[in-house]
PDB file of C-alpha atoms in Angstrom:
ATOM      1  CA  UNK N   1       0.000   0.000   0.000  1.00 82.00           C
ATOM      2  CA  UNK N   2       3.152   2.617   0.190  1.00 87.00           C
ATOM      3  CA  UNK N   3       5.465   3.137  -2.896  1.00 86.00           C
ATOM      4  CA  UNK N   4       8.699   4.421  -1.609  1.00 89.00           C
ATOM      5  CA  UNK N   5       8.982   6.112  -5.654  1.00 87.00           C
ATOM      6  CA  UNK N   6       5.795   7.766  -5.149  1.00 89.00           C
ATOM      7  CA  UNK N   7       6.299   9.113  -1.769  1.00 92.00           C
ATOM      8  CA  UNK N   8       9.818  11.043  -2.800  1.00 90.00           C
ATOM      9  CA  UNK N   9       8.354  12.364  -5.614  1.00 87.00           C
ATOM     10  CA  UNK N  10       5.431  13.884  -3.429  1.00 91.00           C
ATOM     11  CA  UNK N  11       7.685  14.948  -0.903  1.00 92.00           C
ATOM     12  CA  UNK N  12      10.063  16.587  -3.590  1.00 89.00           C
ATOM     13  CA  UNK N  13       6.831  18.520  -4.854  1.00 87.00           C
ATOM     14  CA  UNK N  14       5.584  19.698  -1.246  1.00 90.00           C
ATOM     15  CA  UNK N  15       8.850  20.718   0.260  1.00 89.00           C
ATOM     16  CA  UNK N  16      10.321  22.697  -2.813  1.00 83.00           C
ATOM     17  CA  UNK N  17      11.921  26.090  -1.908  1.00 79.00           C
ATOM     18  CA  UNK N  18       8.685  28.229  -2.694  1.00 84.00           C
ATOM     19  CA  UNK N  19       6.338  25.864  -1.032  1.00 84.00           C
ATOM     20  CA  UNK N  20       8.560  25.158   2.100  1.00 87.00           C
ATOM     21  CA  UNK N  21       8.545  28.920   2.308  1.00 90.00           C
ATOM     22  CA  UNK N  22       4.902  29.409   2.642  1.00 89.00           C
ATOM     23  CA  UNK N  23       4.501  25.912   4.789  1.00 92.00           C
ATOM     24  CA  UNK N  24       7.147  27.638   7.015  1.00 93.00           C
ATOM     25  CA  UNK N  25       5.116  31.512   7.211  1.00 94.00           C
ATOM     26  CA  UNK N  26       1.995  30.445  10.014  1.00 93.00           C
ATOM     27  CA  UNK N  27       4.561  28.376  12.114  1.00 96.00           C
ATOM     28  CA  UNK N  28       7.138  30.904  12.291  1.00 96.00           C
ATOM     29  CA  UNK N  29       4.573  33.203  13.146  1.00 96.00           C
ATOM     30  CA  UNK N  30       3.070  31.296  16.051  1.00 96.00           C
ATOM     31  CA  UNK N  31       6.277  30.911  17.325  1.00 97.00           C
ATOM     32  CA  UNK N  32       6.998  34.682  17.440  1.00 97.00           C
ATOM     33  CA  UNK N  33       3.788  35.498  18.781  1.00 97.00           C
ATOM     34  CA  UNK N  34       4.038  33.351  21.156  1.00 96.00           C
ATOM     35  CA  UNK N  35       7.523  34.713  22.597  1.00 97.00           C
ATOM     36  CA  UNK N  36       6.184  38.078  22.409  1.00 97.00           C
ATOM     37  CA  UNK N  37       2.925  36.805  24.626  1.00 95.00           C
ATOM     38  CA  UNK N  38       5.286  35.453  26.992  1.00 94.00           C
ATOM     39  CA  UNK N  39       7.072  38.512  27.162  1.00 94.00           C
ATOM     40  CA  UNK N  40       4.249  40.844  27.726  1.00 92.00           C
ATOM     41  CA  UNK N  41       1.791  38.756  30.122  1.00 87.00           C
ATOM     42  CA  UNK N  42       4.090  36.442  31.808  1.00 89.00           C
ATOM     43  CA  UNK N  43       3.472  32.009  31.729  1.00 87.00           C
ATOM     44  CA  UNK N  44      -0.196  32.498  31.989  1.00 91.00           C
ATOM     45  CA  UNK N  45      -2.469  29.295  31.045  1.00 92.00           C
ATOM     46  CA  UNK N  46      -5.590  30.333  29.889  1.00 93.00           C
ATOM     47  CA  UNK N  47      -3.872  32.754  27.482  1.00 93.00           C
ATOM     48  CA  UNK N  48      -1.623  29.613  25.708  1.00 94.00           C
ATOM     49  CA  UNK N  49      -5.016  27.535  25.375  1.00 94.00           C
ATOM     50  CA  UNK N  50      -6.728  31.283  23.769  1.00 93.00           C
ATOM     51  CA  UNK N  51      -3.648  31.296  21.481  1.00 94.00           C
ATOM     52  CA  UNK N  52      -2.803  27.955  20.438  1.00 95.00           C
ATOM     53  CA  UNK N  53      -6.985  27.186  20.168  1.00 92.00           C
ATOM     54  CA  UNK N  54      -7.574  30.126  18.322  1.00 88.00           C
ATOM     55  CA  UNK N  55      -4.341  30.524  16.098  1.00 91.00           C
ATOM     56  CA  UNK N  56      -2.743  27.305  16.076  1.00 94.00           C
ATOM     57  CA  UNK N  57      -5.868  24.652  15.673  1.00 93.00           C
ATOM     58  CA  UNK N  58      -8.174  26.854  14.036  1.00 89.00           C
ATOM     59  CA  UNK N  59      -6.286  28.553  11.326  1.00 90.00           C
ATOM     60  CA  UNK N  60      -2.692  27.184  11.150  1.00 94.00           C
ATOM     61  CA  UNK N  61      -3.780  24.054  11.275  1.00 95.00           C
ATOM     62  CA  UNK N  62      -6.093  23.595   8.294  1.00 93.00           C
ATOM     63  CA  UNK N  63      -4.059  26.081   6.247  1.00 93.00           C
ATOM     64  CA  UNK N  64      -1.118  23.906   6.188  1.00 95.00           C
ATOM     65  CA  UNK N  65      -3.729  20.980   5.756  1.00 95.00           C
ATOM     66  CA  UNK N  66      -4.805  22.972   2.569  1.00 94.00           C
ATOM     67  CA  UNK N  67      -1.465  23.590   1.122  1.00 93.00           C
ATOM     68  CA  UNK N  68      -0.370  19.536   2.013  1.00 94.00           C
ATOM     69  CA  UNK N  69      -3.506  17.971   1.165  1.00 94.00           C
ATOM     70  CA  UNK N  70      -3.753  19.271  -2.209  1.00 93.00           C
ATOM     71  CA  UNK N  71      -0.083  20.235  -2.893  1.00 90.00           C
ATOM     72  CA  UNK N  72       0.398  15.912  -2.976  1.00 91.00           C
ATOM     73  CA  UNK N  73      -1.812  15.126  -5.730  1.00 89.00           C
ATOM     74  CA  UNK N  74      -3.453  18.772  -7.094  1.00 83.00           C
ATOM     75  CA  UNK N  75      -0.570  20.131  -9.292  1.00 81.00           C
ATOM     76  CA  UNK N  76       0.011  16.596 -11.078  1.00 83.00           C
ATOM     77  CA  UNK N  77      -3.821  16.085 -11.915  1.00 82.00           C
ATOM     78  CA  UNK N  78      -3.939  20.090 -12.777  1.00 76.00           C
ATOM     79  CA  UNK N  79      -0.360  19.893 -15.425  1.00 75.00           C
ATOM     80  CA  UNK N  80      -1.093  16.335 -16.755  1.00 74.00           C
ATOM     81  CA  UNK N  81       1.988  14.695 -15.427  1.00 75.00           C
ATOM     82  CA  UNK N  82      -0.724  12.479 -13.074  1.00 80.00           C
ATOM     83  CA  UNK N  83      -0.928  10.556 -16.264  1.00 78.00           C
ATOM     84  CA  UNK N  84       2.579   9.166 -16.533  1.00 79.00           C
ATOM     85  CA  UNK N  85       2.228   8.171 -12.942  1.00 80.00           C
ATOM     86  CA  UNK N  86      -1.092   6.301 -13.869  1.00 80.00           C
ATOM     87  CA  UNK N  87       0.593   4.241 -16.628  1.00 80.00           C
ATOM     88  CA  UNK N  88       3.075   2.662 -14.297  1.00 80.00           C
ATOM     89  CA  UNK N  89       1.688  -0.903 -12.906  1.00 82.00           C
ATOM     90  CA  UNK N  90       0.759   0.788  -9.726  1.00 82.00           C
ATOM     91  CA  UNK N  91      -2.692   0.246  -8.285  1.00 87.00           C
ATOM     92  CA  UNK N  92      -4.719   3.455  -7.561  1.00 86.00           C
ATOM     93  CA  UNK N  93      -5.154   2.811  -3.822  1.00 87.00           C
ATOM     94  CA  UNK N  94      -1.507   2.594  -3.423  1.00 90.00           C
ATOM     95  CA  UNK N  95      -0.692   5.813  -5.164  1.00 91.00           C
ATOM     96  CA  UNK N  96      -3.624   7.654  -3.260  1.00 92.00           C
ATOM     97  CA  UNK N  97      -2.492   5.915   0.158  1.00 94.00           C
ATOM     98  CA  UNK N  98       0.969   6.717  -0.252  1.00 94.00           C
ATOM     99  CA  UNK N  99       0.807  10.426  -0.992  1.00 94.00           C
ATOM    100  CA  UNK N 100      -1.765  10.559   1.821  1.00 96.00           C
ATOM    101  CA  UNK N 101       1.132   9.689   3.975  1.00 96.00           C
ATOM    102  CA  UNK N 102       3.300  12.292   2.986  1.00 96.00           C
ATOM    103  CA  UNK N 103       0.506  14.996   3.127  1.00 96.00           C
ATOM    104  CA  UNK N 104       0.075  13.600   6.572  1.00 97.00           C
ATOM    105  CA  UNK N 105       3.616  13.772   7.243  1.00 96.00           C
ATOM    106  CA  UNK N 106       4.208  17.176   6.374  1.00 96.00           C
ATOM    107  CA  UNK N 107       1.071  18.734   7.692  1.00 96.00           C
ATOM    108  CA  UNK N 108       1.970  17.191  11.493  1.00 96.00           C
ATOM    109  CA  UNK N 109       5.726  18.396  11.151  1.00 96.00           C
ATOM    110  CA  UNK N 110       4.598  21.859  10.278  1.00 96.00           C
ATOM    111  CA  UNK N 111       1.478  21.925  12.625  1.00 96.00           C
ATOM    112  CA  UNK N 112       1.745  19.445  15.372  1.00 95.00           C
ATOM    113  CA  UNK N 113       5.488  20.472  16.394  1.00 96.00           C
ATOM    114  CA  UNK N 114       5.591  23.977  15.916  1.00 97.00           C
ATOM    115  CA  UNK N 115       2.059  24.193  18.073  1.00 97.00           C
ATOM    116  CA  UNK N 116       4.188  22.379  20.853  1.00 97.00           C
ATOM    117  CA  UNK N 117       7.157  24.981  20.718  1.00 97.00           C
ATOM    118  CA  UNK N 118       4.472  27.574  21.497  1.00 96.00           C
ATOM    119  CA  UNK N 119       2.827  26.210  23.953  1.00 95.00           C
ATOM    120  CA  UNK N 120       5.943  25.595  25.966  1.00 96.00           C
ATOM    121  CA  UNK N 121       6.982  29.043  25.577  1.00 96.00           C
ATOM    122  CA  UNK N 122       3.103  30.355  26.619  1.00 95.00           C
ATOM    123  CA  UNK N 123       3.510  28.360  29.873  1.00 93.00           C
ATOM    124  CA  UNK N 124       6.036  25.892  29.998  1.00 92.00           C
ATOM    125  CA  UNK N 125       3.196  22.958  29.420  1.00 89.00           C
ATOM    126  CA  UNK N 126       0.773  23.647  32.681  1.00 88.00           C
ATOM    127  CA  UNK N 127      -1.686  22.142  32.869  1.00 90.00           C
ATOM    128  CA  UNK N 128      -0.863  19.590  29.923  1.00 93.00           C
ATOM    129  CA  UNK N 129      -2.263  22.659  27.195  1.00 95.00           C
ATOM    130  CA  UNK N 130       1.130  22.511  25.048  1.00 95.00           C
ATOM    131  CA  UNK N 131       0.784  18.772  25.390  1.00 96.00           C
ATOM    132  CA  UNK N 132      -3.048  18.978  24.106  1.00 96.00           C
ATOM    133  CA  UNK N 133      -3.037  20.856  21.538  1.00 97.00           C
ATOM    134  CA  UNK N 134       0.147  19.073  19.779  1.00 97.00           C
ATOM    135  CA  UNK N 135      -2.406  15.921  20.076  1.00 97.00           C
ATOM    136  CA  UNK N 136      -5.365  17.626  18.662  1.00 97.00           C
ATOM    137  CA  UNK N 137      -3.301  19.460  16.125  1.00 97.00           C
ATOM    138  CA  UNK N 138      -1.687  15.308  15.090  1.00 97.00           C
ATOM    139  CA  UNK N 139      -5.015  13.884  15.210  1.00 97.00           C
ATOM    140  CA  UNK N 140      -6.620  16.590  12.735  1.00 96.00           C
ATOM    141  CA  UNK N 141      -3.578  16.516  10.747  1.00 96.00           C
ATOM    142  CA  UNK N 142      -4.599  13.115   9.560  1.00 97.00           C
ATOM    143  CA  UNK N 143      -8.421  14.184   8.963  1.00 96.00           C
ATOM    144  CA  UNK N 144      -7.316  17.234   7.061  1.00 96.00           C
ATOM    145  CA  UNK N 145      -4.856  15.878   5.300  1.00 96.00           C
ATOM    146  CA  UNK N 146      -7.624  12.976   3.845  1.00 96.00           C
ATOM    147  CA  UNK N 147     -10.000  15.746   3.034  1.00 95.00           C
ATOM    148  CA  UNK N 148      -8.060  17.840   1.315  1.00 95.00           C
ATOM    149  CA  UNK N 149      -6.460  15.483  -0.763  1.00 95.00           C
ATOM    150  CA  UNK N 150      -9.758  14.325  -1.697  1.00 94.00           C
ATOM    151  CA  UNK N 151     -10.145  17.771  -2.726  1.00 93.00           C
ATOM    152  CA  UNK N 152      -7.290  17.868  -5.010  1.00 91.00           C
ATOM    153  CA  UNK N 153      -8.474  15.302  -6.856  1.00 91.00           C
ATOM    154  CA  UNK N 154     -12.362  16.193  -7.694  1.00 89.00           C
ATOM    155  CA  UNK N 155     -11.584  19.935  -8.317  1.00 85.00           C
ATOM    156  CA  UNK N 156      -8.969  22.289 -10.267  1.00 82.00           C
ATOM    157  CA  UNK N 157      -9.723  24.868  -7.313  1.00 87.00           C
ATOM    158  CA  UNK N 158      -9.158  22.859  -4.640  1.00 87.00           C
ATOM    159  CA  UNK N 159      -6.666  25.202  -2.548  1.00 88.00           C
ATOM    160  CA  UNK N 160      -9.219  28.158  -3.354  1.00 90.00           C
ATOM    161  CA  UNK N 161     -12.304  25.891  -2.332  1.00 90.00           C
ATOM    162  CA  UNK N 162      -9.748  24.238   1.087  1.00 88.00           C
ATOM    163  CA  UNK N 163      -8.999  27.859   2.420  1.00 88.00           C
ATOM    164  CA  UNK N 164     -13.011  28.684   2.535  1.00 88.00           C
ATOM    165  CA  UNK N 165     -13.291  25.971   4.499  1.00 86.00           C
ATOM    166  CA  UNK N 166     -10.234  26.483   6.515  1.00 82.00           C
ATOM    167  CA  UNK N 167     -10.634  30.346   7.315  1.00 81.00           C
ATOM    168  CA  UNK N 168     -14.998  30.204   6.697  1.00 82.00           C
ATOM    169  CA  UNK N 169     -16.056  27.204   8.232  1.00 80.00           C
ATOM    170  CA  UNK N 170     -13.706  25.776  10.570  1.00 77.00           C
ATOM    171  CA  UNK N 171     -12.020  29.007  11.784  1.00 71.00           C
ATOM    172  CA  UNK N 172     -15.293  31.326  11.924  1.00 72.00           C
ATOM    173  CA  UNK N 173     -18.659  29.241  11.589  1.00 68.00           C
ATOM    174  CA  UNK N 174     -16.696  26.706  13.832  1.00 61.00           C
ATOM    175  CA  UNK N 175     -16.031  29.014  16.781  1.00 62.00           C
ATOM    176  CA  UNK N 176     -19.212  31.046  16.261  1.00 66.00           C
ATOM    177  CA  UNK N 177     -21.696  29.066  15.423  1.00 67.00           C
ATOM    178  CA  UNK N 178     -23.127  26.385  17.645  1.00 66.00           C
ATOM    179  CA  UNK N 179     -24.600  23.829  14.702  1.00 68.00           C
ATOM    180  CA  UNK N 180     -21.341  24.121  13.065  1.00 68.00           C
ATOM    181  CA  UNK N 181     -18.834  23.000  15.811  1.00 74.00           C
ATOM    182  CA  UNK N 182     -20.903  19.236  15.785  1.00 80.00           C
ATOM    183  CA  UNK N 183     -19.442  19.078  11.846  1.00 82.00           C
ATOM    184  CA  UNK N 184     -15.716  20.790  12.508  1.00 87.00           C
ATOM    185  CA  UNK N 185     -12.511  18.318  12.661  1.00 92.00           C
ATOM    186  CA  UNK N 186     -11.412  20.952  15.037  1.00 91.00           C
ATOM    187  CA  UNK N 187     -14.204  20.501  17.487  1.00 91.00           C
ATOM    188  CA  UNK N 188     -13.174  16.927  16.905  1.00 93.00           C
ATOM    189  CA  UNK N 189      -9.937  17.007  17.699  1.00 95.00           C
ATOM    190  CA  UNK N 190     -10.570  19.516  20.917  1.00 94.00           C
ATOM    191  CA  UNK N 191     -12.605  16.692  22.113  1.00 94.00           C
ATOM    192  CA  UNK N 192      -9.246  14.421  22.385  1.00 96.00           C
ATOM    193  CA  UNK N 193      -7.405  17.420  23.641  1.00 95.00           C
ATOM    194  CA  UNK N 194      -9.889  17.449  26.169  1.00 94.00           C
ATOM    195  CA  UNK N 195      -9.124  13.832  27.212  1.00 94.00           C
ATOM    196  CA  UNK N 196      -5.628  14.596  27.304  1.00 93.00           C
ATOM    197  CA  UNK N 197      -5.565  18.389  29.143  1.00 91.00           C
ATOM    198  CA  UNK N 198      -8.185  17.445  31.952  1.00 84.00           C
ATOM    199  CA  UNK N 199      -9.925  20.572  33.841  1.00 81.00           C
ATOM    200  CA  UNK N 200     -11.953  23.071  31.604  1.00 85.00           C
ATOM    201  CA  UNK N 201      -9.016  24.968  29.441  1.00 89.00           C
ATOM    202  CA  UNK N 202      -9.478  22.699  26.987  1.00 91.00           C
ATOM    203  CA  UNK N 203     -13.215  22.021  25.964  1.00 88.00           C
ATOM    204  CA  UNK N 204     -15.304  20.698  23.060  1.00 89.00           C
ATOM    205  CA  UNK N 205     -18.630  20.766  22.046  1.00 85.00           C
ATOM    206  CA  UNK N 206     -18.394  16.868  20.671  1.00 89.00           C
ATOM    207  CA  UNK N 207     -18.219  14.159  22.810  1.00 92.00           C
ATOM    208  CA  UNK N 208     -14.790  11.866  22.704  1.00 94.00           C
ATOM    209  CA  UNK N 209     -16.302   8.828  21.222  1.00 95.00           C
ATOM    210  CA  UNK N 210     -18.431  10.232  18.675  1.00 94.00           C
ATOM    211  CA  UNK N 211     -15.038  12.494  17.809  1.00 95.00           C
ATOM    212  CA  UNK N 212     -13.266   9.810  17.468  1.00 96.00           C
ATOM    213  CA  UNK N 213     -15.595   7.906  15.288  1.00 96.00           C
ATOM    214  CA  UNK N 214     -16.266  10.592  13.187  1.00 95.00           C
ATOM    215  CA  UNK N 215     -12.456  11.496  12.357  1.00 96.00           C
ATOM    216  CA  UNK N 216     -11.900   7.701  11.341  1.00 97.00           C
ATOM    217  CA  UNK N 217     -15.024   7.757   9.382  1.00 97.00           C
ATOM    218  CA  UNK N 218     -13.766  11.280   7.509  1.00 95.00           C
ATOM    219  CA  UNK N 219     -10.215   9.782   6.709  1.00 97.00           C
ATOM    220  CA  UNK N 220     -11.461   6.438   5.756  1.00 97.00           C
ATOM    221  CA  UNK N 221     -14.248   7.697   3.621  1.00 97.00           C
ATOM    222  CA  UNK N 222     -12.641  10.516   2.182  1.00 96.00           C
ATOM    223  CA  UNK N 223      -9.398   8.842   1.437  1.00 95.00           C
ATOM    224  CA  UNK N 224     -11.784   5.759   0.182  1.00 95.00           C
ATOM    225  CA  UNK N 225     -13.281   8.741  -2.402  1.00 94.00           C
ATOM    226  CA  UNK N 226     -10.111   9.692  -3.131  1.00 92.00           C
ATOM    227  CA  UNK N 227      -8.787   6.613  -4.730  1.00 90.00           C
ATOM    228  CA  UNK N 228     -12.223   6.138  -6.817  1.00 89.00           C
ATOM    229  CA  UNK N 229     -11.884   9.334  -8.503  1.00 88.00           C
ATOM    230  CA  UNK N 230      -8.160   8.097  -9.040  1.00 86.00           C
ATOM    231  CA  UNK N 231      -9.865   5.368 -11.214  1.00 81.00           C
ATOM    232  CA  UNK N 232     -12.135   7.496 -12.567  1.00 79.00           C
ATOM    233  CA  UNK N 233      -9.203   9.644 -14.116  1.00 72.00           C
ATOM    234  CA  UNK N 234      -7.885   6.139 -14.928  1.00 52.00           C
ATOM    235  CA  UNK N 235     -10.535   5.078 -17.444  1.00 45.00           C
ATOM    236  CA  UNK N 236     -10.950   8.716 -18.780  1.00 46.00           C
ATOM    237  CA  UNK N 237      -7.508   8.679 -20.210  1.00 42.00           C
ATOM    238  CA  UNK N 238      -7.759   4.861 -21.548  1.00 44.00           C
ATOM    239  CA  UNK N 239     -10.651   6.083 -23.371  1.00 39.00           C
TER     240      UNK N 239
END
């Protein structure tokens, strides 16, 4: 199910200079936030969880998601070069698994481990919050990363159509409206952070067991969806 070909090929085209760059930007800015928090209003704990909640999960998050997601399979589909990869004896699930991977992959090492930086330089972990949040921003790194890359394979504006969701749905309609957070992998994974943090920093307006279930179901089904459009694409250019 993982092509070691495939997945250096995908990595190549995430982490080029340009994209690297802009992977790099939202990190690097948490970070110095962060520091400058710190600075001004000491190791306080309810500020890191208001920081790394609100900048971290909700927008950095699903931005790098976006640019992961549909950087692994978006550009090849968009230029045409999808089709040489479709003519090696490869099956479809493989090539969709593997890149899903590496979107994985890179989304959690620019997400999940800057998110823990800042939260250790908010408050030095108290409470668990640094801790929390690096789990909640791993565990959505896997859902976004699925739905995204879905995305980059049913649309030719798929990082247009990803950063409405990101900045609309999950980053505003998610934190505003109360409807919205039952259908928001952030609310999802703020339910494990939950688990993990303890207390009432860290809250969620999903349950842990239906989160959980529903960010398997997402990944499976939208990774599942993923690798039938792959065939689709298939059969279009055998015809």
């Amino acid at each position: 199910m993982y092509d070691p070909t495939v997945a250096r090929l995908t990595y190549r085209a995430l982490l080029g200079r340009r994209r690297a760059l802009i992977l790099s930007a939202l990190p690097l800015l948490l970070i110095a936030i962060s520091v400058v928090v710190r600075g001004l209003a000491g190791a306080d704990d309810q500020t890191a969880s208001d920081l790394l909640g609100g900048l971290a999960l909700a927008t950095m998050v699903p931005i790098i998601g976006v640019i992961a997601g549909t950087g692994a399979i978006g550009p090849e589909i968009d230029d045409g070069s999808v089709v040489y990869l479709l003519s090696k004896p490869l099956k479809r699930p493989t090539i969709i698994f593997t890149k899903l991977i590496v979107a994985i992959a890179v989304t959690m090492v620019f997400s999940a481990l800057p998110t823990l930086i800042a939260g250790f330089i908010l408050n030095g972990n108290g409470q668990q919050i640094a801790v929390a949040y690096t789990v909640a921003a791993l565990v959505s790194s896997i859902a976004y990363a699925a739905l995204f890359l879905l995305l980059g394979t049913v649309s030719r504006h798929a990082v247009v159509f990803g950063l409405v969701y990101a900045l609309v749905w999950e980053a505003l309609f998610g934190s505003l409206v109360a409807g919205a957070r039952t259908l928001s992998v952030q609310q999802w994974s703020l339910a494990v952070a939950h688990k993990v943090a303890g207390g009432d920093l860290v809250t969620s307006d999903v349950g842990l067991t239906t989160a959980t279930v529903l960010l398997v179901a997402v990944t499976v089904l939208a990774t599942w969806c993923a690798g039938q459009k792959l065939r689709t694409l298939t059969l279009a250019g055998e015809e």
